[in-house]
Amino acid sequence: MNLATRFEARFGRTPAGIWRAPGRVNVIGEHTDYNDGFVLPFAIDRFTTVAASIRTDRTVRVSSTFAPGDVVEVDLEGLQPGDISGWAVYPVGVLWSLEQAGHRVLGMDLLLDSDVPVGAGLSSSAAIECAVAVAANELFDLGLTGPELVLIGQRAENEMVGAPTGILDQSASLLSSQGHAVFLDCRSQESRLVPFPLMEDGLTMLVIDTRISHSHATGGYASRRRSCEVGADVMAVAALRDLSESDLSEAAGLLDEETFRRVRHIVTENARVLAAVKLLESQGPRAIAPLLDASHASMRDDFEISCPELDLAVDIARDAGALGARMTGGGFGGSAIALTNNDDVGRVTESVTSAFASAGYTAPAIFAVVPAEGAGRVE
Ligand code: GLA
């Protein structure tokens, strides 16, 4: 049954349209977004799709194919952070966020479907937010731009979900274009599409989902963010973006050892993003492989957001012939990416799978992704 038919069965009316938004991998630039820095993600060919109609009252009814059962009903009137739990917080959070930004919206009927794996560090939550955001933008005739919708999604995530995340995920989902990565300056929100030709160069981008689920609403993510804020305060800059590698020796003298390593990751990671963009534009994706490796080492040793499963995935992928590999996303679980020659995909997949089995880890999910088109209407 297609989504429109399911919508009719669930809500007793036809949907006004169908929109979709992709998940993402981040090629490089991790935890740099909330430091006003640089990121280079691309949208992947895994999408959240939403069939949607607007209502004449202020009730939102949400249902999905991935959490079957009852329709969740929420009244937008007087809605506050903390009022909703479960996955419905993402779609409803977007409508709440639109209202907070001064846009008058009505209720909606929403039916969601998704093939973005949840908790895998591939931005399944941003995909939901962005699918609903583009649907609402069109149905309520709001005329918001991609970068404006990014901030709507981020606010939903920060205030309704309670995860202090930056703009990486929503930007990737909304601003991407097929065959390209998005080079984004998170301070100005200016972005540029950079060609990322995998097929033409005989390359595959593998995702290795460790199946270690993570959450950014608690723990490590927020504490890394606080360390970065402390680092910026002590160094008397607005954000760590304002430091360069030549400032690191001064930082070493002023910061405690752990905060220094956090700061060093952000400063060197920003430099790696800029280097990766240059190499991509002059030589193509193959040339950025060593930067992926260096980024992973920095996250493992300086920022300390990797985990044994991610380190094993990266090490074994590389030993089996991957050109470069790193964890992607917020860390503490989720996925790694491995840039691999097409001919080596089988060997990398088998080696990582058997290393996980030998270590007694849950079997990883390993699959190829390509740079896909950002969010938009499909029907
Ligand atoms: C998560 C957050 C992003 C970003 C990354 C780390 O995906 O949602 O805002 O901070 O972690 O780069």
PDB file of C-alpha atoms in Angstrom, residues 84-272:
ATOM      1  CA  ILE A  84       5.108  15.359  24.385  1.00  0.00           C
ATOM      2  CA  SER A  85       7.233  12.269  24.669  1.00  0.00           C
ATOM      3  CA  GLY A  86       8.234   9.687  22.073  1.00  0.00           C
ATOM      4  CA  TRP A  87       8.948  10.224  18.399  1.00  0.00           C
ATOM      5  CA  ALA A  88       5.927  12.543  17.899  1.00  0.00           C
ATOM      6  CA  VAL A  89       8.001  15.284  19.532  1.00  0.00           C
ATOM      7  CA  TYR A  90       9.897  15.749  16.237  1.00  0.00           C
ATOM      8  CA  PRO A  91       6.989  16.458  13.871  1.00  0.00           C
ATOM      9  CA  VAL A  92       4.937  18.354  16.444  1.00  0.00           C
ATOM     10  CA  GLY A  93       8.065  20.186  17.640  1.00  0.00           C
ATOM     11  CA  VAL A  94       8.455  21.689  14.172  1.00  0.00           C
ATOM     12  CA  LEU A  95       4.942  23.165  14.235  1.00  0.00           C
ATOM     13  CA  TRP A  96       5.583  24.484  17.746  1.00  0.00           C
ATOM     14  CA  SER A  97       8.870  25.975  16.553  1.00  0.00           C
ATOM     15  CA  LEU A  98       7.178  27.681  13.586  1.00  0.00           C
ATOM     16  CA  GLU A  99       4.738  29.306  15.991  1.00  0.00           C
ATOM     17  CA  GLN A 100       7.537  30.423  18.310  1.00  0.00           C
ATOM     18  CA  ALA A 101       9.112  32.127  15.301  1.00  0.00           C
ATOM     19  CA  GLY A 102       5.881  34.060  14.767  1.00  0.00           C
ATOM     20  CA  HIS A 103       4.223  31.977  12.037  1.00  0.00           C
ATOM     21  CA  ARG A 104       0.584  31.157  12.521  1.00  0.00           C
ATOM     22  CA  VAL A 105      -0.086  27.511  11.762  1.00  0.00           C
ATOM     23  CA  LEU A 106      -3.115  25.269  12.075  1.00  0.00           C
ATOM     24  CA  GLY A 107      -3.307  21.612  12.949  1.00  0.00           C
ATOM     25  CA  MET A 108      -2.184  18.935  10.493  1.00  0.00           C
ATOM     26  CA  ASP A 109      -2.722  15.282   9.764  1.00  0.00           C
ATOM     27  CA  LEU A 110       0.662  13.626   9.209  1.00  0.00           C
ATOM     28  CA  LEU A 111       1.627  10.105   8.266  1.00  0.00           C
ATOM     29  CA  LEU A 112       5.344   9.375   8.327  1.00  0.00           C
ATOM     30  CA  ASP A 113       7.386   6.620   6.792  1.00  0.00           C
ATOM     31  CA  SER A 114      11.183   6.327   6.975  1.00  0.00           C
ATOM     32  CA  ASP A 115      14.097   4.214   5.879  1.00  0.00           C
ATOM     33  CA  VAL A 116      16.680   6.262   7.765  1.00  0.00           C
ATOM     34  CA  PRO A 117      17.908   3.937  10.531  1.00  0.00           C
ATOM     35  CA  VAL A 118      17.068   5.326  13.976  1.00  0.00           C
ATOM     36  CA  GLY A 119      19.858   5.988  16.493  1.00  0.00           C
ATOM     37  CA  ALA A 120      22.508   5.238  13.878  1.00  0.00           C
ATOM     38  CA  GLY A 121      23.966   8.748  13.783  1.00  0.00           C
ATOM     39  CA  LEU A 122      22.453   9.364  10.351  1.00  0.00           C
ATOM     40  CA  SER A 123      20.056  12.114  11.464  1.00  0.00           C
ATOM     41  CA  SER A 124      16.790  10.234  11.426  1.00  0.00           C
ATOM     42  CA  SER A 125      15.321  12.902  13.703  1.00  0.00           C
ATOM     43  CA  ALA A 126      16.404  15.792  11.475  1.00  0.00           C
ATOM     44  CA  ALA A 127      14.908  13.913   8.504  1.00  0.00           C
ATOM     45  CA  ILE A 128      11.526  13.853  10.266  1.00  0.00           C
ATOM     46  CA  GLU A 129      11.795  17.524  11.226  1.00  0.00           C
ATOM     47  CA  CYS A 130      12.805  18.614   7.745  1.00  0.00           C
ATOM     48  CA  ALA A 131      10.122  16.577   5.959  1.00  0.00           C
ATOM     49  CA  VAL A 132       7.452  18.165   8.151  1.00  0.00           C
ATOM     50  CA  ALA A 133       9.076  21.596   7.832  1.00  0.00           C
ATOM     51  CA  VAL A 134       8.982  21.595   4.023  1.00  0.00           C
ATOM     52  CA  ALA A 135       5.400  20.289   4.041  1.00  0.00           C
ATOM     53  CA  ALA A 136       4.233  22.963   6.507  1.00  0.00           C
ATOM     54  CA  ASN A 137       6.171  25.661   4.677  1.00  0.00           C
ATOM     55  CA  GLU A 138       4.282  24.888   1.486  1.00  0.00           C
ATOM     56  CA  LEU A 139       0.838  24.097   2.907  1.00  0.00           C
ATOM     57  CA  PHE A 140       0.737  27.197   5.137  1.00  0.00           C
ATOM     58  CA  ASP A 141       2.360  29.248   2.379  1.00  0.00           C
ATOM     59  CA  LEU A 142       5.062  30.533   4.727  1.00  0.00           C
ATOM     60  CA  GLY A 143       7.691  31.231   2.064  1.00  0.00           C
ATOM     61  CA  LEU A 144      10.605  30.339   4.350  1.00  0.00           C
ATOM     62  CA  THR A 145      14.026  29.699   2.810  1.00  0.00           C
ATOM     63  CA  GLY A 146      16.136  26.577   3.411  1.00  0.00           C
ATOM     64  CA  PRO A 147      18.414  28.284   5.964  1.00  0.00           C
ATOM     65  CA  GLU A 148      15.336  29.653   7.788  1.00  0.00           C
ATOM     66  CA  LEU A 149      13.812  26.171   7.952  1.00  0.00           C
ATOM     67  CA  VAL A 150      17.138  24.882   9.299  1.00  0.00           C
ATOM     68  CA  LEU A 151      16.759  27.161  12.325  1.00  0.00           C
ATOM     69  CA  ILE A 152      13.123  26.089  12.791  1.00  0.00           C
ATOM     70  CA  GLY A 153      14.233  22.444  12.935  1.00  0.00           C
ATOM     71  CA  GLN A 154      17.154  23.212  15.230  1.00  0.00           C
ATOM     72  CA  ARG A 155      14.879  25.042  17.676  1.00  0.00           C
ATOM     73  CA  ALA A 156      12.498  22.076  17.769  1.00  0.00           C
ATOM     74  CA  GLU A 157      15.445  19.834  18.547  1.00  0.00           C
ATOM     75  CA  ASN A 158      16.978  22.157  21.155  1.00  0.00           C
ATOM     76  CA  GLU A 159      13.843  23.207  23.013  1.00  0.00           C
ATOM     77  CA  MET A 160      11.198  20.526  22.432  1.00  0.00           C
ATOM     78  CA  VAL A 161      13.511  17.508  22.345  1.00  0.00           C
ATOM     79  CA  GLY A 162      16.064  19.028  24.710  1.00  0.00           C
ATOM     80  CA  ALA A 163      19.172  18.138  22.673  1.00  0.00           C
ATOM     81  CA  PRO A 164      21.657  21.057  22.522  1.00  0.00           C
ATOM     82  CA  THR A 165      22.648  20.341  18.915  1.00  0.00           C
ATOM     83  CA  GLY A 166      23.878  22.654  16.156  1.00  0.00           C
ATOM     84  CA  ILE A 167      22.707  23.181  12.567  1.00  0.00           C
ATOM     85  CA  LEU A 168      24.644  20.406  10.817  1.00  0.00           C
ATOM     86  CA  ASP A 169      21.886  17.830  10.442  1.00  0.00           C
ATOM     87  CA  GLN A 170      19.043  20.079   9.311  1.00  0.00           C
ATOM     88  CA  SER A 171      21.362  21.937   6.908  1.00  0.00           C
ATOM     89  CA  ALA A 172      22.438  18.676   5.299  1.00  0.00           C
ATOM     90  CA  SER A 173      18.846  17.505   4.961  1.00  0.00           C
ATOM     91  CA  LEU A 174      17.526  20.778   3.541  1.00  0.00           C
ATOM     92  CA  LEU A 175      20.400  22.228   1.500  1.00  0.00           C
ATOM     93  CA  SER A 176      21.897  19.175  -0.204  1.00  0.00           C
ATOM     94  CA  SER A 177      21.921  18.444  -3.895  1.00  0.00           C
ATOM     95  CA  GLN A 178      22.459  15.157  -5.673  1.00  0.00           C
ATOM     96  CA  GLY A 179      26.122  14.346  -6.355  1.00  0.00           C
ATOM     97  CA  HIS A 180      27.383  17.074  -4.031  1.00  0.00           C
ATOM     98  CA  ALA A 181      28.461  17.702  -0.460  1.00  0.00           C
ATOM     99  CA  VAL A 182      27.411  20.896   1.324  1.00  0.00           C
ATOM    100  CA  PHE A 183      30.214  23.109   2.586  1.00  0.00           C
ATOM    101  CA  LEU A 184      28.606  25.175   5.327  1.00  0.00           C
ATOM    102  CA  ASP A 185      29.916  28.035   7.402  1.00  0.00           C
ATOM    103  CA  CYS A 186      27.896  27.632  10.598  1.00  0.00           C
ATOM    104  CA  ARG A 187      28.488  31.227  11.667  1.00  0.00           C
ATOM    105  CA  SER A 188      27.073  32.977   8.591  1.00  0.00           C
ATOM    106  CA  GLN A 189      24.949  30.004   7.474  1.00  0.00           C
ATOM    107  CA  GLU A 190      26.415  30.527   3.998  1.00  0.00           C
ATOM    108  CA  SER A 191      26.762  27.295   2.092  1.00  0.00           C
ATOM    109  CA  ARG A 192      28.266  26.082  -1.158  1.00  0.00           C
ATOM    110  CA  LEU A 193      27.746  22.822  -3.011  1.00  0.00           C
ATOM    111  CA  VAL A 194      30.963  20.913  -3.708  1.00  0.00           C
ATOM    112  CA  PRO A 195      30.903  18.086  -6.288  1.00  0.00           C
ATOM    113  CA  PHE A 196      31.400  14.679  -4.681  1.00  0.00           C
ATOM    114  CA  PRO A 197      31.736  12.284  -7.623  1.00  0.00           C
ATOM    115  CA  LEU A 198      31.874   8.767  -6.198  1.00  0.00           C
ATOM    116  CA  MET A 199      30.802   6.666  -9.154  1.00  0.00           C
ATOM    117  CA  GLU A 200      32.942   8.530 -11.651  1.00  0.00           C
ATOM    118  CA  ASP A 201      36.000   7.925  -9.453  1.00  0.00           C
ATOM    119  CA  GLY A 202      35.289   4.215  -8.858  1.00  0.00           C
ATOM    120  CA  LEU A 203      34.525   4.856  -5.192  1.00  0.00           C
ATOM    121  CA  THR A 204      31.917   3.743  -2.687  1.00  0.00           C
ATOM    122  CA  MET A 205      31.018   5.485   0.548  1.00  0.00           C
ATOM    123  CA  LEU A 206      30.232   2.754   3.030  1.00  0.00           C
ATOM    124  CA  VAL A 207      28.273   3.346   6.202  1.00  0.00           C
ATOM    125  CA  ILE A 208      29.099   0.985   9.055  1.00  0.00           C
ATOM    126  CA  ASP A 209      26.285   1.220  11.587  1.00  0.00           C
ATOM    127  CA  THR A 210      27.690  -0.182  14.841  1.00  0.00           C
ATOM    128  CA  ARG A 211      24.135  -0.609  16.181  1.00  0.00           C
ATOM    129  CA  ILE A 212      25.260   1.170  19.339  1.00  0.00           C
ATOM    130  CA  SER A 213      22.425   3.610  19.781  1.00  0.00           C
ATOM    131  CA  HIS A 214      23.184   7.075  21.088  1.00  0.00           C
ATOM    132  CA  SER A 215      21.240  10.084  22.348  1.00  0.00           C
ATOM    133  CA  HIS A 216      22.352  13.701  22.290  1.00  0.00           C
ATOM    134  CA  ALA A 217      19.780  14.836  24.825  1.00  0.00           C
ATOM    135  CA  THR A 218      21.945  13.531  27.649  1.00  0.00           C
ATOM    136  CA  GLY A 219      25.524  13.127  28.767  1.00  0.00           C
ATOM    137  CA  GLY A 220      28.562  13.332  26.565  1.00  0.00           C
ATOM    138  CA  TYR A 221      27.306  15.612  23.813  1.00  0.00           C
ATOM    139  CA  ALA A 222      26.266  18.378  26.213  1.00  0.00           C
ATOM    140  CA  SER A 223      29.461  18.072  28.243  1.00  0.00           C
ATOM    141  CA  ARG A 224      31.603  18.445  25.097  1.00  0.00           C
ATOM    142  CA  ARG A 225      29.636  21.517  24.208  1.00  0.00           C
ATOM    143  CA  ARG A 226      30.258  22.997  27.666  1.00  0.00           C
ATOM    144  CA  SER A 227      34.019  22.313  27.410  1.00  0.00           C
ATOM    145  CA  CYS A 228      34.071  24.207  24.118  1.00  0.00           C
ATOM    146  CA  GLU A 229      32.290  27.155  25.718  1.00  0.00           C
ATOM    147  CA  VAL A 230      34.774  27.185  28.595  1.00  0.00           C
ATOM    148  CA  GLY A 231      37.647  27.030  26.091  1.00  0.00           C
ATOM    149  CA  ALA A 232      36.269  29.982  24.125  1.00  0.00           C
ATOM    150  CA  ASP A 233      35.720  32.003  27.327  1.00  0.00           C
ATOM    151  CA  VAL A 234      39.238  31.442  28.612  1.00  0.00           C
ATOM    152  CA  MET A 235      40.707  32.254  25.200  1.00  0.00           C
ATOM    153  CA  ALA A 236      38.487  35.369  25.078  1.00  0.00           C
ATOM    154  CA  VAL A 237      36.928  34.630  21.692  1.00  0.00           C
ATOM    155  CA  ALA A 238      33.260  34.555  20.709  1.00  0.00           C
ATOM    156  CA  ALA A 239      33.560  30.935  19.575  1.00  0.00           C
ATOM    157  CA  LEU A 240      36.326  28.387  18.964  1.00  0.00           C
ATOM    158  CA  ARG A 241      35.967  29.159  15.262  1.00  0.00           C
ATOM    159  CA  ASP A 242      37.979  32.288  16.007  1.00  0.00           C
ATOM    160  CA  LEU A 243      41.084  30.311  16.985  1.00  0.00           C
ATOM    161  CA  SER A 244      43.586  28.924  14.500  1.00  0.00           C
ATOM    162  CA  GLU A 245      46.324  26.342  14.827  1.00  0.00           C
ATOM    163  CA  SER A 246      48.842  29.074  15.615  1.00  0.00           C
ATOM    164  CA  ASP A 247      46.851  29.885  18.804  1.00  0.00           C
ATOM    165  CA  LEU A 248      47.190  26.369  20.177  1.00  0.00           C
ATOM    166  CA  SER A 249      50.489  26.851  21.999  1.00  0.00           C
ATOM    167  CA  GLU A 250      49.009  29.789  23.909  1.00  0.00           C
ATOM    168  CA  ALA A 251      45.866  27.720  24.600  1.00  0.00           C
ATOM    169  CA  ALA A 252      48.009  24.907  26.019  1.00  0.00           C
ATOM    170  CA  GLY A 253      49.350  27.314  28.635  1.00  0.00           C
ATOM    171  CA  LEU A 254      45.951  28.700  29.621  1.00  0.00           C
ATOM    172  CA  LEU A 255      43.634  25.686  29.588  1.00  0.00           C
ATOM    173  CA  ASP A 256      43.532  22.570  31.716  1.00  0.00           C
ATOM    174  CA  GLU A 257      44.783  19.503  29.880  1.00  0.00           C
ATOM    175  CA  GLU A 258      41.347  18.066  29.016  1.00  0.00           C
ATOM    176  CA  THR A 259      39.814  21.354  27.851  1.00  0.00           C
ATOM    177  CA  PHE A 260      42.913  21.938  25.752  1.00  0.00           C
ATOM    178  CA  ARG A 261      42.423  18.642  23.928  1.00  0.00           C
ATOM    179  CA  ARG A 262      38.739  19.480  23.309  1.00  0.00           C
ATOM    180  CA  VAL A 263      39.771  22.839  21.874  1.00  0.00           C
ATOM    181  CA  ARG A 264      42.539  21.300  19.788  1.00  0.00           C
ATOM    182  CA  HIS A 265      40.038  18.944  18.178  1.00  0.00           C
ATOM    183  CA  ILE A 266      37.754  21.802  17.132  1.00  0.00           C
ATOM    184  CA  VAL A 267      40.597  23.977  15.846  1.00  0.00           C
ATOM    185  CA  THR A 268      42.266  21.196  13.844  1.00  0.00           C
ATOM    186  CA  GLU A 269      38.902  19.855  12.621  1.00  0.00           C
ATOM    187  CA  ASN A 270      37.949  23.239  11.192  1.00  0.00           C
ATOM    188  CA  ALA A 271      41.303  23.312   9.382  1.00  0.00           C
ATOM    189  CA  ARG A 272      40.649  19.789   8.055  1.00  0.00           C
TER     190      ARG A 272
END
